Coordinates of C-alpha atoms and ligand atoms in Angstrom, one line a residue:
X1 CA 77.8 60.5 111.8
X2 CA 76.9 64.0 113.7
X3 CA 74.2 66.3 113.9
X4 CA 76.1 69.2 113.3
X5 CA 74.8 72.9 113.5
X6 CA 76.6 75.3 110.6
X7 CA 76.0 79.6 111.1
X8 CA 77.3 82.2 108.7
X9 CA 77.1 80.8 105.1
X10 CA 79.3 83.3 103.0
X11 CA 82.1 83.0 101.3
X12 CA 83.7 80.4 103.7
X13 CA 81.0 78.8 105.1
X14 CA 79.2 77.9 102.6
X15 CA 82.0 75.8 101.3
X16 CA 82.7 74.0 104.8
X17 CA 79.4 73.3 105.2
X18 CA 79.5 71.3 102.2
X19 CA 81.8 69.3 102.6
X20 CA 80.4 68.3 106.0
X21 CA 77.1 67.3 104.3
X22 CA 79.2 65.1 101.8
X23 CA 81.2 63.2 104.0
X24 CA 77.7 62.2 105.5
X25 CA 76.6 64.4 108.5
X26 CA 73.5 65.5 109.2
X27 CA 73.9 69.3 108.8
X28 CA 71.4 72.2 110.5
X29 CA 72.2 75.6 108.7
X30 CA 71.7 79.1 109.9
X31 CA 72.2 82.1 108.2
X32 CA 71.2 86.4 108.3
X33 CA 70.1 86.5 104.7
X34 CA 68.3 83.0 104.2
X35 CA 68.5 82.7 100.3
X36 CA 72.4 82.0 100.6
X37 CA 71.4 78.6 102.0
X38 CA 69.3 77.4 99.5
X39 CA 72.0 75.8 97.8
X40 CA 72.8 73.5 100.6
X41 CA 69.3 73.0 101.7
X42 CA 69.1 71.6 98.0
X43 CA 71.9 69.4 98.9
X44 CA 70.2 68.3 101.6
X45 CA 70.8 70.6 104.6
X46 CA 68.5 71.2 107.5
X47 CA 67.4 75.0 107.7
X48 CA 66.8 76.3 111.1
X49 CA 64.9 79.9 111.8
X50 CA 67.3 81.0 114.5
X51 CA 70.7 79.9 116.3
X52 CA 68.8 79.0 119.1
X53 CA 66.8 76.4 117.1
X54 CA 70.3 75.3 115.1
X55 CA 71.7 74.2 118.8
X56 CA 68.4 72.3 119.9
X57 CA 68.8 70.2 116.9
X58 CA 72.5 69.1 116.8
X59 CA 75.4 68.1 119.3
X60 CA 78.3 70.2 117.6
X61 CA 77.5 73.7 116.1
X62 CA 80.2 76.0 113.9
X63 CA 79.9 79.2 113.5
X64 CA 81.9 81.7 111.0
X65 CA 80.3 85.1 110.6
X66 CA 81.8 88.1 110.1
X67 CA 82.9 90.4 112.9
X68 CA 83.1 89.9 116.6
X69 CA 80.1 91.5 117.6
X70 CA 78.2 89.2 114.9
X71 CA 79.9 86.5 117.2
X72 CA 78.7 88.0 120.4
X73 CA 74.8 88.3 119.1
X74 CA 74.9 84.2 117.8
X75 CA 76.1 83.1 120.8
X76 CA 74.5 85.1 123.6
X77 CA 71.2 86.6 122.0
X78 CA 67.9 85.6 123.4
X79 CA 67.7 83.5 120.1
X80 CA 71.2 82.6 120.4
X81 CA 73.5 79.6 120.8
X82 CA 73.7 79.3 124.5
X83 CA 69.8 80.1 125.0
X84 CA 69.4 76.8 123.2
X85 CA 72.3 75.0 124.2
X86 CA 72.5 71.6 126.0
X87 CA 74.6 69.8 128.8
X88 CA 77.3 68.2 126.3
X89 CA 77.0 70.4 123.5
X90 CA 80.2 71.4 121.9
X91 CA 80.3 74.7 120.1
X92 CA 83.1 76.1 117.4
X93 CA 84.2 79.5 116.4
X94 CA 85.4 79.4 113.1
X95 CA 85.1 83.1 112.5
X96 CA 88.5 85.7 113.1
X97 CA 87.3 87.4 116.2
X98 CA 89.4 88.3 119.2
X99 CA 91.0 86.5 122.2
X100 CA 89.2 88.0 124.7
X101 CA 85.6 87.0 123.5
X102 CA 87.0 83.3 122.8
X103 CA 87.7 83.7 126.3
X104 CA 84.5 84.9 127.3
X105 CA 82.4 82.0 125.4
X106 CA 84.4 79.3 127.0
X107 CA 84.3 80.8 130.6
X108 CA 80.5 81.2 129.5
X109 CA 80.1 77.9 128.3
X110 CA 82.0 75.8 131.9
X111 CA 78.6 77.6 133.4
X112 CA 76.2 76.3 131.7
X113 CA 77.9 72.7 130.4
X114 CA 78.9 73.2 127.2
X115 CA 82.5 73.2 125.8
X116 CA 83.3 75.5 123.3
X117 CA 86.4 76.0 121.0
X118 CA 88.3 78.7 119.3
X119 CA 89.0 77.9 115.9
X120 CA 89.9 80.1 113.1
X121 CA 90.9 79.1 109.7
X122 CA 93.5 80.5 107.3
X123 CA 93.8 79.1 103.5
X124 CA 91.2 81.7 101.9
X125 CA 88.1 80.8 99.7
X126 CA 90.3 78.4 97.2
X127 CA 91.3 76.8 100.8
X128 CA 87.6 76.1 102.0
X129 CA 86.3 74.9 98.5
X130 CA 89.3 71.9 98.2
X131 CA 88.6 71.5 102.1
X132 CA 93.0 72.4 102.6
X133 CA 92.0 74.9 104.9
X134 CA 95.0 75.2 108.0
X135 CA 92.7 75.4 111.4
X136 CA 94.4 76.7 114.7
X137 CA 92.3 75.8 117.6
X138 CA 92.3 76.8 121.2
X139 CA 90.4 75.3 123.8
X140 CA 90.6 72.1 126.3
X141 CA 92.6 69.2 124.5
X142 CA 90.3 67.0 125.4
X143 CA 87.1 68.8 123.4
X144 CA 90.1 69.5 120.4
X145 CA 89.9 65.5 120.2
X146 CA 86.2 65.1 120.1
X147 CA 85.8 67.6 117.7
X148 CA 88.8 67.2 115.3
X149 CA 87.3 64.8 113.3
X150 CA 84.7 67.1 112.3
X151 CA 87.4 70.2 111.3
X152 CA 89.5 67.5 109.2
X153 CA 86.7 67.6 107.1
X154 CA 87.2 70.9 105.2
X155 CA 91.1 71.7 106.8
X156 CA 94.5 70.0 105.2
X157 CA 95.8 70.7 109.0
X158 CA 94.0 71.1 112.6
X159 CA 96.6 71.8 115.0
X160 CA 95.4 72.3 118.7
X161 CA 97.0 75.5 120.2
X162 CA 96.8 75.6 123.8
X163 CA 93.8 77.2 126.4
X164 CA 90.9 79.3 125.3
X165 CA 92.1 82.0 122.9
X166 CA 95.3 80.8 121.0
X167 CA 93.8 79.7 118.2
X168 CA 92.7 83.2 118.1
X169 CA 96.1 84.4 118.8
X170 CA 97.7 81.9 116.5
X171 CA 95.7 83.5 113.8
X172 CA 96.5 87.3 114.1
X173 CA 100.1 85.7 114.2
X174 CA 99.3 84.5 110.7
X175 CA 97.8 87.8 109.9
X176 CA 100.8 89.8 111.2
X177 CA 102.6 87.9 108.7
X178 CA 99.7 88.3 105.8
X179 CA 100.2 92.4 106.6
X180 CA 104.0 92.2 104.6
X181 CA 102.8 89.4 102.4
X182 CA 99.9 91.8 101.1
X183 CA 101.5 94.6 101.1
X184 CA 105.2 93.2 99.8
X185 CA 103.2 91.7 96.4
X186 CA 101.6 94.5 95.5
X187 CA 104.4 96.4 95.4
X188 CA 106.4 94.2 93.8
X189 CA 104.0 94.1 90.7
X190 CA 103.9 98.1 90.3
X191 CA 107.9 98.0 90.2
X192 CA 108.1 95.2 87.9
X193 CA 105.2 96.5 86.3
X194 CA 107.0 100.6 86.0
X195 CA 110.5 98.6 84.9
X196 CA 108.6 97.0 82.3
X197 CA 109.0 93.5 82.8
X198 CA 106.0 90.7 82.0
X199 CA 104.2 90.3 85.2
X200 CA 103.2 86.8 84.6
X201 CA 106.6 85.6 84.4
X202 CA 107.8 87.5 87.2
X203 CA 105.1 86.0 89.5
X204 CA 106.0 82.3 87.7
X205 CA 109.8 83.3 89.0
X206 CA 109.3 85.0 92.1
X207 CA 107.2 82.0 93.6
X208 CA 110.3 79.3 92.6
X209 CA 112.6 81.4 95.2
X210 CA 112.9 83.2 98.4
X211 CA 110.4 85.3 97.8
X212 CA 107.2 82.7 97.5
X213 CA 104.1 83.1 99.5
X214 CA 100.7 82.2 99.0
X215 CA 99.5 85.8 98.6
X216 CA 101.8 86.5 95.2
X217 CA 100.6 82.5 94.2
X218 CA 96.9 82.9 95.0
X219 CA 96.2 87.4 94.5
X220 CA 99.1 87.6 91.8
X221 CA 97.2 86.1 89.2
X222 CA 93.8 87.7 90.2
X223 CA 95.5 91.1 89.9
X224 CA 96.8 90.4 86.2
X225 CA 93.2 89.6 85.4
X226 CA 92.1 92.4 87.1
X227 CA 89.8 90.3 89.7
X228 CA 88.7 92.2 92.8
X229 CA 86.3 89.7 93.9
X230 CA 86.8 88.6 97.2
X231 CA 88.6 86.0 97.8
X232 CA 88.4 87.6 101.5
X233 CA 87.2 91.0 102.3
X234 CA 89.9 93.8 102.6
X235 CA 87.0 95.1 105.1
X236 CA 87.7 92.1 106.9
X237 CA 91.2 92.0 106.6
X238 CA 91.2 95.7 108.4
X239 CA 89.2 93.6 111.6
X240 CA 91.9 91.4 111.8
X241 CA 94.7 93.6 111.6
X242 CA 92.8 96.1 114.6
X243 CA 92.6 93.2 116.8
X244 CA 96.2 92.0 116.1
X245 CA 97.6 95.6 117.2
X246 CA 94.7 95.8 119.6
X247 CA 96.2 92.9 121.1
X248 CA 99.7 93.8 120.7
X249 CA 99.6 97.0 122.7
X250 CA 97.9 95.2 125.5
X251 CA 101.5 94.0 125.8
X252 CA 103.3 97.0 125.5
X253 CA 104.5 95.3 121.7
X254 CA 105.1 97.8 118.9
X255 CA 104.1 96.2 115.4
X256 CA 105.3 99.2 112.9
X257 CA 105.1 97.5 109.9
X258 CA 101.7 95.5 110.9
X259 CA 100.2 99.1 111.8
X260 CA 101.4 100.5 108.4
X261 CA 99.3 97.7 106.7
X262 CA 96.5 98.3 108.8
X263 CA 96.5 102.3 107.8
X264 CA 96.8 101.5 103.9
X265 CA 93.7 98.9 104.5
X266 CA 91.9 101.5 106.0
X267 CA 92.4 104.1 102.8
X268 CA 91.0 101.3 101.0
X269 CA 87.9 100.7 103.2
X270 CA 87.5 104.8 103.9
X271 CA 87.9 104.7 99.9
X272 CA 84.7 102.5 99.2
X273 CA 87.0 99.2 98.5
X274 CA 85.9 97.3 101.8
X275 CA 84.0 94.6 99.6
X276 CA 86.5 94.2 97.0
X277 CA 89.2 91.2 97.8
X278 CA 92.6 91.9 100.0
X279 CA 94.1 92.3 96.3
X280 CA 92.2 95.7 95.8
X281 CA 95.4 97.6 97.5
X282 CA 96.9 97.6 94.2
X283 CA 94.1 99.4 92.3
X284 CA 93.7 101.9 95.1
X285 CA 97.5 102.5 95.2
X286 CA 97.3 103.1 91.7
X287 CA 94.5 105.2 91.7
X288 CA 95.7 107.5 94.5
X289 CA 99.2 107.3 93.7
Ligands
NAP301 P1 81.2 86.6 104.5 O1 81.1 86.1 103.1 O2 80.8 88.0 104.8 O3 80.4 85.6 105.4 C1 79.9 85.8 106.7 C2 78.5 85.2 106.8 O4 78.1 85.3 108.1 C3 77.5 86.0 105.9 O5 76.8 85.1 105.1 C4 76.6 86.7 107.0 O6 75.3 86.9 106.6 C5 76.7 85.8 108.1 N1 76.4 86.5 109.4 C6 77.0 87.6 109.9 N2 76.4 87.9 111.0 C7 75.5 87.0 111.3 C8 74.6 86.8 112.3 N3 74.5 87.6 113.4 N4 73.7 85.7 112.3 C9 73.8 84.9 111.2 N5 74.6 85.0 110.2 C10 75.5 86.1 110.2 O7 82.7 86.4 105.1 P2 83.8 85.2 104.8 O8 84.7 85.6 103.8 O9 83.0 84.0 104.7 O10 84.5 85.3 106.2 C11 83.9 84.9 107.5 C12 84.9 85.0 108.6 O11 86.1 84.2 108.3 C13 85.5 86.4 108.8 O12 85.7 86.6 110.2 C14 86.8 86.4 108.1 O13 87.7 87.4 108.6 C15 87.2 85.0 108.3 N6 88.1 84.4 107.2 C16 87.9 84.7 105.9 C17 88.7 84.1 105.0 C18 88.6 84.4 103.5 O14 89.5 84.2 102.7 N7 87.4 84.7 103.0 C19 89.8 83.3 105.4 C20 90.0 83.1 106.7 C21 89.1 83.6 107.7 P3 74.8 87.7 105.3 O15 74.7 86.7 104.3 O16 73.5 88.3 105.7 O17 75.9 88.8 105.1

């Protein structure tokens, strides 16, 4: 078994740090507010007072925080990850940040002997408590196969992507896609809604044909009990969608419809909704509408 170091303990983390404790590693946890890991430290976690102390205790550390500049102060900090860090030492960014700082840790990290790993997840909170998350990793194959073992305990699939950066890359792929998912489901139940149909059944219908997708299976029924928890962040979801056409026009690529998702998102963050769930579109829709 590893000593493994686990930052960010939210809604995600949490979760995937638990399941690494139960399938037997020894776990050091880091987090900004401390009281969300009492839980695992009651399970038997190791807290650590900085990120710094988390990579003197452990050979692999995982990190999933929030935003990329969250990313940047774990990692480079004077209390951070790399400060701490030894020859050896493999490091993993769970969290949906961009490319370029993926890029930036790794070149970072051949200075100083460590390997690092770019590694973000897609399956949502129901994905990272039954441990079927779907993890897209970039790096060098060679750290992908040391460290797999260790993301098969809370993913359904680890697939390795290529260089520093495409699992990044590979993930605002999946977000591009999650943009007409999001925004395609909730319209769907305000027409069905206005025409008077029964919601449930037309989300039971809908996801037996062309037209299933795991945010009508997973949001749908949230949004006929009118549950805004998140789930995951519409605040975040805005991030991800900024870096996606961030990247994008680095290209020269137009992504209309991924840009129109981005600008509702933004109504709903600019509208106080950023820490409601992705789901929340449909209540400001109707609310504005
Ligand atoms: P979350 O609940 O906000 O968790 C983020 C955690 O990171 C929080 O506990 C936060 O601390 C901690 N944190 C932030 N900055 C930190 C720092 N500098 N040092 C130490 N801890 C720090 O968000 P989440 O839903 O778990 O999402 C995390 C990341 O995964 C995001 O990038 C998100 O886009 C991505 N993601 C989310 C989902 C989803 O469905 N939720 C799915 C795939 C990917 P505090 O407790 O102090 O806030």
């Amino acid at each position: 078994m590893n000593k493994i170091g686990f930052i960010g303990l939210g809604v995600m983390g949490k979760e995937m740090a638990r399941h690494l404790l139960s399938t037997g590693h020894e776990v050091h946890v880091y987090n900004r507010t401390k009281q969300k890991a009492d839980e695992l430290v009651g399970y038997g976690a190791h807290w650590q007072d900085t990120p710094y102390d988390v990579a003197k205790a452990t050979d692999f550390v995982l990190t999933i925080v929030g935003y990329p500049n969250d990313v940047e102060e774990v990692y480079f900090s004077k209390t951070g990850l790399f400060a701490g860090g030894h020859e050896g030492q493999i490091f993993i960014d769970l969290t949906t940040s961009t490319p370029s700082l993926a890029k930036q840790i790794f070149e970072h990290g051949q200075t100083v002997g460590i390997e690092t790993l770019d590694a973000p997840v897609s399956g949502g909170d129901i994905g990272a408590k039954e441990a079927r998350l779907t993890t897209m990793v970039g790096g060098k194959k060679e750290t992908f196969d040391q460290a797999k073992q260790i993301l098969d305990c809370f993913s359904a699939k680890v697939t390795y992507m290529g260089e520093a950066g495409s699992g990044q890359h590979t993930k605002m792929a999946n977000q591009i896609m999650i943009a007409g998912t999001m925004v395609g489901m909730v319209e769907t139940l305000l027409y069905a809604d206005k025409m008077g149909l029964d919601n449930e059944k037309v989300i039971e219908i809908l996801n037996s044909g062309a037209a299933a997708n795991f945010s009508l299976a997973n949001y749908g029924p949230r949004i006929l009990k009118e549950d805004y928890s998140p789930g995951f962040f519409a605040k975040h979801f805005l991030k991800d969608l900024k870096i996606a056409i961030d990247e994008a026009e680095k290209q020269n690529l137009n992504l209309p419809g991924t840009k129109l998702a981005a600008s509702l998102y933004e109504q709903v963050v600019d509208y106080g909704y950023g820490d409601f769930g992705t789901q929340v579109l449909i209540k400001y829709l109707k609310e504005t509408m």
